[in-house]
Short mmCIF file of C-alpha atoms in Angstrom, two decimals:
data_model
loop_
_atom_site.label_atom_id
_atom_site.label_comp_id
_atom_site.label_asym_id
_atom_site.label_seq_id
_atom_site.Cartn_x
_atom_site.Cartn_y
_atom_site.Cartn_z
CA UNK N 22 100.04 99.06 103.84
CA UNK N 23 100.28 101.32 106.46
CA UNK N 24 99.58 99.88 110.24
CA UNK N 25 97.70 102.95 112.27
CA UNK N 26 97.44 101.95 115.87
CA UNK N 27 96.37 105.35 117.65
CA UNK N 28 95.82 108.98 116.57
CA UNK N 29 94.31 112.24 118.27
CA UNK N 30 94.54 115.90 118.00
CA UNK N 31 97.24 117.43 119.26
CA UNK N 32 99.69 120.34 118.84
CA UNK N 33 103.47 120.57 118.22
CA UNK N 34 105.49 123.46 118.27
CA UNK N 35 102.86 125.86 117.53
CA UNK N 36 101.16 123.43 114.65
CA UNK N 37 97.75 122.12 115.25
CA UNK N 38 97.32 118.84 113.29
CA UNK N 39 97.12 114.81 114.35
CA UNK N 40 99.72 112.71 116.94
CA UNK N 41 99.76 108.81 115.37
CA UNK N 42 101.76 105.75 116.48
CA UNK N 43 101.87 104.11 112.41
CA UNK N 44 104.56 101.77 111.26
CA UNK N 45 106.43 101.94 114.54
CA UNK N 46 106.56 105.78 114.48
CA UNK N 47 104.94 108.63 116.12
CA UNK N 48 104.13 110.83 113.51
CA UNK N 49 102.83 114.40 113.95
CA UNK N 50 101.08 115.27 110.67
CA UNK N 51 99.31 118.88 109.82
CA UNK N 52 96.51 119.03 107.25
CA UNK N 53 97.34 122.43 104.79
CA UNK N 54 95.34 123.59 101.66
CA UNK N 55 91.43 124.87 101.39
CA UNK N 56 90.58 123.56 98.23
CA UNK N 57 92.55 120.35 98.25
CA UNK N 58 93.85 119.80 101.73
CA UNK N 59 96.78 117.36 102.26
CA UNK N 60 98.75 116.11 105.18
CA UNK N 61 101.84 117.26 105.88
CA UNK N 62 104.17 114.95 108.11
CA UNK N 63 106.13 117.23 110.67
CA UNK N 64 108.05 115.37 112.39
CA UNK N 65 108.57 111.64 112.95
CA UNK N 66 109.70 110.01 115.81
CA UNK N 67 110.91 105.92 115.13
CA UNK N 68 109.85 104.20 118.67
CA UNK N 69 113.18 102.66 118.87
CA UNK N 70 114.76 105.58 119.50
CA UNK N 71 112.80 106.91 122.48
CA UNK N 72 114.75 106.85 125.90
CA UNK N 73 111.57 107.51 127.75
CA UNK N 74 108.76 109.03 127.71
CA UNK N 75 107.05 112.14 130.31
CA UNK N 76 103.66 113.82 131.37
CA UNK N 77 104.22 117.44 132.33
CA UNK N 78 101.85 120.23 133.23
CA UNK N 79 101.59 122.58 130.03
CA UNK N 80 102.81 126.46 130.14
CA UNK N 81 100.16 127.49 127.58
CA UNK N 82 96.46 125.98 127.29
CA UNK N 83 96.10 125.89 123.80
CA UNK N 84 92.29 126.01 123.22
CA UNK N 85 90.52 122.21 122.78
CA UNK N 86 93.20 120.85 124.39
CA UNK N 87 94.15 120.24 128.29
CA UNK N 88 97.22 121.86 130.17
CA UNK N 89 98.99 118.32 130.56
CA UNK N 90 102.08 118.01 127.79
CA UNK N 91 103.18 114.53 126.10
CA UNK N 92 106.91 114.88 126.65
CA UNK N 93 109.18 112.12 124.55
CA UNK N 94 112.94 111.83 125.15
CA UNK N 95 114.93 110.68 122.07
CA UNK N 96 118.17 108.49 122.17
CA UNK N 97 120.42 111.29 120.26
CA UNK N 98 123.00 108.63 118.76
CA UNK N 99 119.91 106.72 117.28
CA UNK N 100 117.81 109.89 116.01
CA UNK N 101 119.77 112.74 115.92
CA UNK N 102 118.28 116.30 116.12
CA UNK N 103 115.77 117.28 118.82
CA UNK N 104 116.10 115.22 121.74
CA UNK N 105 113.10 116.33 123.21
CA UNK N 106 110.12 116.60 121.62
CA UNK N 107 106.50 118.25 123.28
CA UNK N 108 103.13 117.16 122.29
CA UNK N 109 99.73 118.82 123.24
CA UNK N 110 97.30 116.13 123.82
CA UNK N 111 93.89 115.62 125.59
CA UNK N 112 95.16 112.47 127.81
CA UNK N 113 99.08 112.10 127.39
CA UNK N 114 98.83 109.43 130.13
CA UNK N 115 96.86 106.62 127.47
CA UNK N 116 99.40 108.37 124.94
CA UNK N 117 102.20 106.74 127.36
CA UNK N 118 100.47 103.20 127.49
CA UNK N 119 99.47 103.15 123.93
CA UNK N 120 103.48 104.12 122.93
CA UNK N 121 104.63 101.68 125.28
CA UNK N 122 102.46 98.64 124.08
CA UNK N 123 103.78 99.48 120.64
CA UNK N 124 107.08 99.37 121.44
CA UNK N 125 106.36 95.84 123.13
CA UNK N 126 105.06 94.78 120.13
CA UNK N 127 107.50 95.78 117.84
CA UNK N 128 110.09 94.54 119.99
CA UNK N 129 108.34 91.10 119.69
CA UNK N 130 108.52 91.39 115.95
CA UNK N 131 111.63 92.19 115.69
CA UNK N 132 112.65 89.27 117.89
CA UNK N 133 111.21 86.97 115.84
CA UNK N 134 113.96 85.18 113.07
CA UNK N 135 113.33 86.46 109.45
CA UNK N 136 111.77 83.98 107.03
CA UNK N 137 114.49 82.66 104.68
CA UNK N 138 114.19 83.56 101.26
CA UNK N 139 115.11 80.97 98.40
CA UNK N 140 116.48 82.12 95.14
CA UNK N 141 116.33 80.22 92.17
CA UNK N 142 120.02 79.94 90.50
CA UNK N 143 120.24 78.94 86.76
CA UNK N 144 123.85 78.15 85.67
CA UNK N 145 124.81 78.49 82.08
CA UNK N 146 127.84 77.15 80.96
CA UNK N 147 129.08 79.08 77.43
CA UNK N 148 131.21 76.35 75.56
CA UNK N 149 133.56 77.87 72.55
CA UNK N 150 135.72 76.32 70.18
CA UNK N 151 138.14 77.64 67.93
CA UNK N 152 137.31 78.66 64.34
CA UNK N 153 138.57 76.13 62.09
CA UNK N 154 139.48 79.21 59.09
CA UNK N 155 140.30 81.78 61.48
CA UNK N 156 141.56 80.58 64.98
CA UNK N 157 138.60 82.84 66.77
CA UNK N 158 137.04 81.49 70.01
CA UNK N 159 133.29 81.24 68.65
CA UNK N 160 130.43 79.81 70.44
CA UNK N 161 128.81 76.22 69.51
CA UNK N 162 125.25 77.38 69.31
CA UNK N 163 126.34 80.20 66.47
CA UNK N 164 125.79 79.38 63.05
CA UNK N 165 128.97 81.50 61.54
CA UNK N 166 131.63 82.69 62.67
CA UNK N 167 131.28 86.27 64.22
CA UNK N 168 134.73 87.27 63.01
CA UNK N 169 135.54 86.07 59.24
CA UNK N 170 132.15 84.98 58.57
CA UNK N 171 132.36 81.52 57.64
CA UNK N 172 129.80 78.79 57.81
CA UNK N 173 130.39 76.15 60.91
CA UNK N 174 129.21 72.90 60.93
#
């Protein structure tokens, strides 16, 4: 079950589509298709690798959307690639907060000891005994011998 905890418009690299902090991500999704449109994921950021996070004024005013630029640093030896990553939004400041309280959350969670988990063991010992016609190790539970055939008793 997926955990959604914000989402807005917003464009990335050109692509118009949705900005969402889910599962301890930010995930940039497009939708694509007329008759049966889909969403695409673009890129996902985890939030454990951001280094920090940036509001900068925007170069191009994209139309819907403000000047103002969601900019997220990544930590390059946790997520390697892009280490800097631009996002288009209408208020990049609540962005900041909102990404911020997740990663406070999830940093709680992750705190937090595991529950143990108990596995049930079952322990079969497999006694054999010599065939008393041919010398074969046979089991006790088998009625004949596997080997020469013969009856046991």
């Amino acid at each position: 079950m997926s955990r959604l905890t914000y989402s807005s418009t917003a464009s990335y690299r050109g692509n118009s589509g949705i900005l969402k902090i889910e599962n301890g991500s930010l995930v940039f999704v497009r939708k694509s298709g007329i008759v049966n449109p889909k969403e695409f994921v673009v890129q996902t950021v985890p939030l454990s690798s951001i280094r920090s996070l940036d509001v900068q004024g925007g170069k191009i005013p994209l139309p819907g959307i403000r000047g103002s630029v969601l900019v997220v640093f990544v930590d390059a030896s946790k997520l390697p690639g892009i280490p800097r990553h631009e996002f288009h939004v209408a208020s990049p400041r609540e962005w900041i907060s909102a990404i911020q309280s997740e990663m406070k959350t999830d940093a709680a969670q992750q705190a937090r000891p595991p529950q143990p988990t108990y596995v049930k063991e079952i322990v079969r010992e497999v006694v054999k005994y010599p065939c008393p016609f041919c010398s074969s190790l046979i089991e006790v539970t088998s009625a004949r011998c596997q080997f020469c055939g013969a009856p046991q008793r």
